[in-house]
XYZ file of C-alpha atoms in Angstrom:
510
model
C -26.461 -20.604 -68.668
C -28.544 -20.616 -71.429
C -27.438 -17.850 -73.964
C -23.286 -19.109 -74.341
C -23.055 -20.763 -76.603
C -19.420 -22.502 -77.185
C -17.839 -25.410 -79.191
C -16.952 -27.682 -76.914
C -16.205 -31.860 -75.599
C -16.426 -34.174 -73.110
C -15.831 -38.314 -72.470
C -18.387 -40.328 -73.800
C -20.010 -42.144 -70.835
C -21.337 -45.805 -72.377
C -23.895 -45.735 -69.638
C -25.239 -49.616 -70.544
C -25.912 -51.025 -68.429
C -28.448 -50.368 -64.981
C -27.144 -50.227 -61.783
C -28.349 -53.584 -60.985
C -26.169 -54.488 -63.963
C -23.349 -56.242 -62.089
C -22.931 -59.981 -62.975
C -20.869 -60.854 -60.389
C -22.782 -63.743 -59.381
C -21.559 -64.746 -55.705
C -22.834 -67.324 -53.045
C -24.216 -66.732 -49.825
C -22.994 -67.637 -47.307
C -24.485 -66.654 -43.835
C -22.434 -68.849 -41.295
C -19.613 -65.643 -41.295
C -19.255 -62.407 -40.053
C -19.007 -60.010 -42.571
C -15.690 -58.582 -42.446
C -16.820 -54.534 -42.290
C -14.149 -51.949 -44.065
C -13.612 -49.319 -42.632
C -13.655 -46.821 -46.243
C -12.525 -43.096 -46.138
C -14.403 -40.712 -48.202
C -13.471 -36.550 -49.087
C -15.310 -35.041 -51.462
C -16.410 -31.484 -52.030
C -19.713 -31.568 -50.660
C -20.081 -27.855 -51.903
C -20.105 -28.761 -55.104
C -22.104 -30.922 -57.605
C -19.410 -33.133 -58.267
C -18.682 -33.147 -54.632
C -23.082 -33.979 -53.701
C -23.754 -35.733 -56.946
C -20.728 -38.342 -56.650
C -21.792 -38.835 -52.869
C -25.293 -40.362 -53.979
C -23.895 -42.237 -55.577
C -21.017 -43.285 -53.273
C -23.646 -44.381 -50.816
C -26.339 -45.916 -53.581
C -23.320 -47.992 -54.786
C -22.074 -49.073 -51.191
C -26.550 -49.532 -50.537
C -26.434 -51.768 -53.557
C -22.529 -54.092 -52.092
C -24.022 -54.294 -49.081
C -27.247 -56.817 -50.798
C -24.648 -58.442 -53.137
C -23.993 -62.157 -51.920
C -20.492 -62.501 -51.283
C -18.883 -65.127 -53.077
C -16.657 -66.340 -50.810
C -16.426 -67.527 -47.431
C -16.089 -64.121 -46.150
C -18.441 -61.911 -46.420
C -17.356 -57.794 -46.826
C -18.876 -55.265 -45.533
C -18.157 -51.744 -46.631
C -18.330 -48.129 -43.888
C -17.775 -44.985 -45.472
C -16.757 -42.655 -43.520
C -17.112 -38.844 -45.583
C -15.398 -35.352 -45.248
C -15.881 -32.221 -46.632
C -13.014 -30.204 -48.242
C -15.166 -27.296 -49.232
C -12.321 -28.018 -52.049
C -9.195 -26.605 -49.842
C -6.093 -29.176 -50.244
C -4.627 -28.725 -46.365
C -7.999 -29.345 -45.025
C -8.068 -32.136 -47.343
C -5.052 -33.370 -45.944
C -6.428 -32.388 -42.490
C -9.624 -35.065 -42.682
C -7.300 -37.588 -43.960
C -5.125 -37.706 -41.076
C -7.928 -37.763 -39.214
C -9.644 -40.762 -40.816
C -6.384 -42.257 -40.208
C -5.901 -41.675 -36.633
C -9.393 -42.382 -34.815
C -12.214 -44.101 -38.059
C -8.361 -46.609 -39.320
C -9.794 -46.424 -42.431
C -8.582 -48.964 -45.160
C -8.703 -47.161 -47.866
C -9.365 -43.167 -49.115
C -11.601 -42.157 -52.350
C -12.295 -38.931 -54.338
C -9.472 -35.920 -53.659
C -11.880 -34.727 -55.773
C -9.666 -32.223 -57.644
C -5.738 -32.825 -58.725
C -4.064 -30.532 -55.894
C -6.259 -32.160 -53.475
C -4.647 -35.519 -54.512
C -1.471 -34.788 -55.382
C -0.450 -33.436 -51.382
C -2.895 -36.655 -50.484
C -0.289 -38.542 -52.234
C 2.289 -38.435 -49.661
C -0.365 -40.812 -47.808
C -0.308 -43.224 -50.348
C 2.355 -45.561 -48.959
C -0.006 -45.696 -45.781
C -3.407 -46.826 -47.539
C -5.097 -47.601 -51.827
C -6.020 -43.154 -52.553
C -8.749 -43.789 -54.843
C -9.735 -40.771 -57.138
C -12.471 -40.759 -59.466
C -11.890 -37.077 -60.689
C -8.170 -35.712 -60.049
C -7.453 -36.099 -63.680
C -4.097 -33.723 -64.311
C -1.599 -35.402 -65.695
C 1.362 -34.725 -63.043
C -0.767 -37.620 -60.829
C 1.699 -40.695 -61.818
C 1.991 -43.977 -60.275
C 5.718 -43.258 -60.058
C 5.506 -41.122 -57.939
C 3.421 -43.068 -56.064
C 2.105 -46.589 -56.482
C -1.005 -46.388 -54.322
C -2.353 -44.031 -56.130
C -5.235 -45.304 -58.296
C -6.597 -42.931 -61.141
C -10.113 -43.749 -61.616
C -10.970 -41.435 -64.706
C -8.776 -40.199 -67.888
C -5.790 -38.922 -68.018
C -6.431 -35.104 -69.278
C -3.927 -36.051 -72.120
C -6.286 -38.432 -73.377
C -8.166 -35.905 -75.009
C -5.964 -33.731 -76.746
C -6.076 -35.681 -80.184
C -9.886 -34.706 -79.992
C -9.134 -30.997 -80.093
C -6.606 -30.535 -82.074
C -9.180 -32.206 -84.951
C -11.632 -30.267 -84.206
C -9.493 -26.670 -84.440
C -8.003 -28.821 -87.592
C -11.454 -29.701 -88.552
C -13.165 -26.315 -88.521
C -9.103 -24.035 -90.341
C -8.015 -22.556 -87.604
C -4.686 -21.375 -87.905
C -4.325 -18.846 -85.457
C -5.385 -18.795 -81.799
C -5.401 -18.228 -78.065
C -5.849 -21.045 -75.095
C -6.594 -19.454 -71.887
C -5.932 -21.918 -68.448
C -6.711 -22.493 -65.497
C -3.469 -21.372 -63.202
C -2.209 -24.589 -61.336
C -2.077 -27.990 -61.509
C -4.932 -29.370 -63.235
C -4.840 -26.390 -65.617
C -1.080 -25.904 -66.636
C -0.771 -30.100 -67.309
C -2.540 -30.561 -69.756
C -0.711 -27.740 -71.634
C 2.897 -29.680 -73.269
C 0.989 -31.923 -74.689
C -1.947 -29.542 -76.088
C 0.799 -27.243 -77.345
C 2.809 -30.325 -79.302
C -1.203 -32.008 -80.543
C -2.151 -28.594 -81.764
C 1.586 -27.767 -83.708
C 1.183 -31.110 -85.590
C -2.297 -30.006 -86.475
C -0.738 -26.818 -88.696
C -1.879 -24.526 -85.530
C -0.475 -21.676 -84.299
C -0.870 -20.722 -80.465
C -0.538 -17.046 -80.723
C -1.373 -16.164 -76.587
C -2.264 -17.801 -73.580
C -3.870 -15.917 -70.919
C -3.771 -18.240 -67.486
C -5.856 -17.153 -64.910
C -5.511 -18.434 -60.750
C -8.684 -20.141 -59.200
C -9.678 -17.267 -57.089
C -10.220 -14.365 -59.564
C -11.630 -12.460 -58.527
C -14.726 -11.607 -61.318
C -12.879 -7.407 -61.704
C -9.274 -9.651 -62.726
C -11.057 -12.120 -65.208
C -13.056 -8.932 -67.301
C -9.081 -7.783 -67.261
C -7.897 -10.866 -69.126
C -10.851 -10.516 -71.169
C -9.676 -6.772 -72.175
C -6.574 -7.373 -73.117
C -7.978 -10.195 -75.721
C -10.588 -8.135 -77.198
C -7.673 -4.849 -77.662
C -5.685 -8.330 -79.198
C -8.468 -9.275 -82.348
C -8.053 -12.226 -80.286
C -11.299 -14.165 -80.922
C -10.546 -18.225 -80.830
C -10.230 -20.127 -77.765
C -9.807 -23.012 -76.324
C -10.977 -22.973 -72.317
C -9.485 -25.526 -69.802
C -10.555 -25.092 -66.521
C -12.300 -25.206 -63.262
C -15.918 -25.932 -62.945
C -16.208 -23.386 -60.993
C -13.791 -20.740 -62.714
C -15.141 -21.355 -65.893
C -18.712 -20.924 -65.139
C -17.990 -17.009 -62.756
C -15.392 -16.778 -65.911
C -18.413 -17.419 -69.551
C -20.986 -14.946 -67.132
C -17.962 -12.674 -68.080
C -17.479 -13.180 -71.651
C -21.218 -13.193 -71.993
C -21.314 -9.942 -70.015
C -18.365 -8.292 -72.740
C -20.102 -9.178 -75.795
C -17.656 -11.726 -76.362
C -20.695 -14.098 -77.418
C -20.896 -12.555 -80.470
C -20.283 -13.162 -83.765
C -17.587 -13.768 -85.042
C -15.790 -15.354 -82.248
C -15.104 -19.050 -81.302
C -14.830 -21.092 -78.307
C -13.365 -24.724 -77.989
C -13.542 -26.008 -74.076
C -12.206 -29.470 -72.954
C -13.620 -32.212 -71.412
C -13.572 -30.982 -67.702
C -15.705 -28.015 -68.697
C -17.845 -30.071 -70.480
C -18.876 -32.986 -68.359
C -20.412 -30.308 -65.915
C -22.572 -28.674 -68.601
C -25.963 -28.545 -66.409
C -23.599 -25.958 -65.038
C -24.247 -23.825 -67.876
C -27.511 -24.338 -69.189
C -29.073 -25.207 -66.051
C -28.281 -22.016 -64.220
C -31.732 -20.803 -62.941
C -32.702 -24.613 -61.994
C -29.025 -26.107 -59.855
C -29.923 -28.593 -59.346
C -26.925 -31.212 -59.400
C -27.133 -34.475 -62.147
C -26.171 -36.810 -62.971
C -22.843 -37.247 -64.730
C -19.947 -39.173 -65.649
C -18.067 -38.273 -62.236
C -20.623 -40.069 -60.633
C -21.115 -42.564 -62.226
C -17.090 -43.840 -62.034
C -17.398 -42.468 -58.020
C -20.418 -45.629 -58.175
C -17.513 -47.840 -59.913
C -14.392 -46.535 -57.527
C -16.564 -48.247 -54.558
C -17.034 -51.648 -56.988
C -13.789 -51.877 -57.380
C -12.322 -51.511 -54.279
C -15.024 -53.702 -52.657
C -14.029 -56.096 -55.912
C -10.474 -55.937 -54.916
C -11.160 -56.288 -50.891
C -13.547 -59.693 -50.813
C -11.344 -62.036 -54.307
C -8.506 -61.130 -51.086
C -11.064 -62.375 -48.921
C -9.762 -60.368 -45.396
C -10.467 -62.834 -42.342
C -9.794 -59.708 -39.957
C -11.233 -56.458 -39.005
C -9.448 -53.007 -37.696
C -10.846 -52.435 -35.198
C -11.778 -48.968 -33.935
C -9.055 -48.119 -30.467
C -9.477 -44.739 -29.268
C -5.744 -43.546 -29.739
C -4.607 -42.056 -26.794
C -2.535 -39.388 -28.828
C -5.059 -38.426 -31.098
C -2.678 -35.607 -32.842
C -0.053 -38.466 -33.314
C 2.629 -36.912 -35.658
C 2.075 -38.442 -38.974
C 4.677 -40.548 -40.231
C 3.197 -42.934 -36.070
C 1.098 -44.092 -38.062
C 1.699 -47.628 -39.281
C 0.674 -48.661 -42.837
C -1.823 -50.746 -43.536
C -0.919 -54.364 -44.119
C -3.531 -55.108 -46.977
C -2.684 -51.734 -49.030
C -0.212 -53.104 -51.692
C -2.110 -56.526 -52.616
C -6.020 -54.356 -52.506
C -3.545 -51.624 -54.521
C -2.595 -54.665 -56.948
C -5.946 -56.448 -56.981
C -8.179 -52.828 -58.071
C -5.056 -52.869 -60.604
C -6.040 -56.238 -62.444
C -9.642 -55.372 -62.080
C -11.481 -55.495 -65.861
C -15.754 -55.776 -65.318
C -18.104 -53.425 -66.905
C -19.460 -50.302 -64.281
C -21.188 -48.378 -65.206
C -19.530 -46.233 -66.114
C -18.567 -48.716 -69.079
C -15.668 -51.282 -70.061
C -13.163 -50.311 -66.960
C -9.291 -51.384 -67.866
C -6.732 -49.752 -65.329
C -3.699 -49.810 -67.613
C -1.119 -47.892 -65.753
C -2.735 -47.499 -62.289
C -5.178 -45.102 -64.137
C -8.198 -45.505 -66.559
C -7.062 -46.757 -70.144
C -8.594 -43.703 -73.148
C -11.505 -43.934 -73.830
C -12.007 -46.214 -77.383
C -14.244 -42.335 -78.718
C -14.999 -38.555 -77.459
C -17.749 -37.067 -77.987
C -18.689 -33.696 -79.686
C -21.111 -31.525 -78.920
C -22.256 -27.826 -79.782
C -24.055 -26.031 -77.470
C -27.120 -23.572 -78.497
C -28.656 -23.152 -76.918
C -28.933 -26.885 -75.794
C -26.615 -29.722 -76.180
C -26.462 -31.174 -79.102
C -23.723 -34.707 -79.935
C -22.182 -33.600 -84.159
C -19.385 -36.218 -84.426
C -16.517 -38.748 -82.491
C -13.365 -38.888 -82.605
C -10.956 -42.000 -82.579
C -7.839 -42.407 -82.442
C -8.540 -44.528 -84.886
C -10.199 -42.757 -87.801
C -10.140 -39.086 -86.411
C -13.594 -37.387 -86.492
C -16.869 -39.031 -87.517
C -20.000 -39.158 -87.115
C -21.036 -41.984 -86.707
C -19.162 -45.175 -83.993
C -18.540 -48.426 -86.073
C -15.716 -50.651 -85.357
C -15.963 -53.174 -88.140
C -15.168 -50.858 -90.627
C -12.892 -46.866 -90.784
C -15.896 -44.282 -91.517
C -14.383 -42.049 -93.638
C -13.227 -38.196 -92.357
C -16.309 -36.203 -92.502
C -16.882 -33.094 -93.333
C -18.562 -29.890 -91.438
C -20.744 -30.287 -93.548
C -21.573 -33.327 -92.594
C -20.953 -32.629 -89.017
C -24.675 -30.915 -89.324
C -25.122 -27.710 -87.983
C -23.038 -25.911 -85.757
C -24.273 -23.064 -84.075
C -21.753 -20.329 -83.589
C -21.934 -17.375 -80.492
C -24.668 -14.250 -82.742
C -26.967 -17.230 -83.616
C -24.868 -17.458 -87.259
C -23.949 -21.017 -88.903
C -21.267 -19.599 -90.236
C -18.022 -20.580 -88.717
C -15.701 -17.942 -87.201
C -13.146 -17.062 -89.892
C -9.373 -16.839 -87.628
C -8.262 -12.477 -87.511
C -5.074 -12.542 -87.057
C -3.711 -11.517 -83.703
C -1.635 -8.065 -83.183
C -2.171 -5.529 -80.759
C -4.465 -2.477 -81.344
C -2.863 0.590 -81.500
C -3.515 2.260 -77.803
C -5.446 5.421 -77.443
C -2.517 8.407 -76.627
C -3.307 10.420 -72.930
C -1.700 14.187 -73.030
C -0.652 13.802 -69.455
C 0.328 17.937 -68.181
C 3.776 17.562 -65.559
C 4.435 20.184 -63.236
C 7.890 22.255 -63.816
C 8.784 23.342 -60.440
C 11.671 24.131 -58.485
C 13.843 21.417 -56.166
C 11.468 17.740 -55.040
C 12.019 16.280 -58.361
C 12.629 12.595 -56.635
C 8.539 13.311 -56.567
C 8.725 14.998 -60.719
C 11.177 15.786 -62.193
C 11.829 17.339 -65.735
C 14.317 17.672 -67.984
C 15.062 18.515 -71.614
C 17.370 17.466 -74.325
C 18.790 20.968 -75.459
C 19.831 19.030 -78.566
C 17.075 16.875 -79.251
C 14.322 18.289 -78.142
C 13.014 15.335 -76.356
C 11.578 16.076 -72.586
C 12.088 13.137 -70.131
C 9.933 12.588 -66.649
C 11.106 10.458 -63.848
C 10.385 10.611 -59.652
C 7.450 8.416 -57.164
C 5.023 10.647 -58.609
C 5.317 9.349 -62.656
C 6.089 6.493 -61.790
C 3.433 5.679 -59.720
C 0.351 6.499 -62.598
C 2.786 4.491 -64.417
C 2.504 2.046 -62.508
C -1.115 2.192 -63.095
C -1.585 3.026 -66.300
C -0.226 -0.394 -67.061
C -2.935 -2.470 -64.823
C -5.198 -1.208 -67.091
C -6.497 -3.654 -69.350
C -5.419 -1.907 -73.033
C -2.745 -0.396 -74.011
C -2.358 3.899 -73.556
C 0.470 5.027 -75.385
C 1.958 8.425 -72.618
C 2.679 11.908 -73.651
C 3.654 13.133 -70.880
C 3.500 17.255 -71.145
C 5.978 20.217 -68.919
C 3.373 23.150 -68.129
C 4.713 26.072 -67.100
C 2.909 29.302 -65.080
C 4.628 33.249 -65.955
C 3.590 33.904 -61.961
C 5.267 30.824 -60.090
C 7.249 32.701 -59.080
C 5.174 35.027 -58.743
C 3.053 33.537 -55.990
C 0.837 33.047 -58.727
C -1.829 30.161 -58.166
C -0.112 27.773 -60.409
C -2.125 24.041 -60.366
C -5.469 26.238 -60.152
C -3.989 27.226 -64.069
C -2.906 23.419 -64.672
C -6.029 21.603 -63.720
C -7.514 24.434 -66.084
C -5.923 23.341 -68.513
C -6.769 20.272 -68.555
C -10.451 21.124 -67.344
C -10.653 23.217 -71.012
C -8.649 19.851 -72.490
C -6.123 22.777 -74.051
C -2.816 21.451 -75.573
C -0.596 21.660 -73.581
C 2.624 22.594 -75.944
C 5.796 21.959 -74.538
C 7.316 24.632 -72.357
C 11.067 25.993 -72.381
C 12.868 24.978 -68.620
C 13.469 27.913 -66.774
């Protein structure tokens, strides 16, 4: 969506090396048969990340097979890809099928945090390596054999809070996906914003499979609150639909400010090149490549001498508990966790089962094109240049360069106080009838002269009004007709009064 303008940030991948630049020098030994290691790959092949990651992993296999072995145990990795279609249950069934039929010794790629959580039940049998599941709740405490070849979402909350503070925003709205991925970052993000003296006045939660009409309704509610500064944390697939609606409703106009997390920013091509949907190499692709190398290097280091031959299973639907643990699984995990090398994504070093927090986050501005506006580091906060030898001064907003905001404005949006607008009053004529008060009942308090309207029809009407994306104040006006007991056209008169927009005065109830 080229017209979308937002401020976003994403992990700075240190792409310092070409695909053939790995520094392992290995002596060729052609007198030993190669060990065939079967690896299951579970990706959403229909997504840009899954499609590109599969290509990068295939490239890694090609580079590995062309690299001489370091010892007397040459290794050949064989990938067995499966398409999860982004469905956790399908990812789980694919994993079981790979364990039973292909006898895989490791699994790579549970692409979403939900898939990784579900596959975690298999972690005591084989190592599971994910290069994109970033939910903080995923940990080795729950699954000792889970390896996260990506960063934890919590690592970016400091960068987001620093940016909010830099722009002087004291009140904002968080919009996030209602999933493990979407909810996981929220506690730490709220804490980081609070420490920076920013108040989260409202949170909007959107289910991953929400229909466009639901997204539109939530945006109308935010407009009714006069909210104008937003932090968005959701999957790229939902974000692409979400920002289309944002643009359609005019929330990409002057006065609005948007900050998105790295899960969206790492796939900015979805928004800036929607007319040319060709998958581009991004950081997930690099992490996928490095995941294959980390696994292969650990297996070569262990010097596995036997391969698990494929055997036809007499019962292909054997229960999951009948799948025997791989004897090399724990050894592989320990060896991978001790690995330290320079990969395509930069320095690879795992801590507590996951990739260490990057040295810096790059902050970019999307204003027709992607433009760098600065970096955030743990030590220097926001800086315009990366320099490890000196402590850079925190730059002013002017030093960060011109930042384009929605509506082609160069002025930082000012926070509008978030408070509900007074809703319009809606006058509803309610017929006064004899009997059937369970459907519509009207009672008049003789002391206060207040009218109470009850009944099933009234409840249904109120429920429908509550679903509107804006506030409406209801005034129920009882309507009676002197001819009702004489067989007059009661409902015709009521409808005619509404048609003429006649103000209905509350009559006395007979």
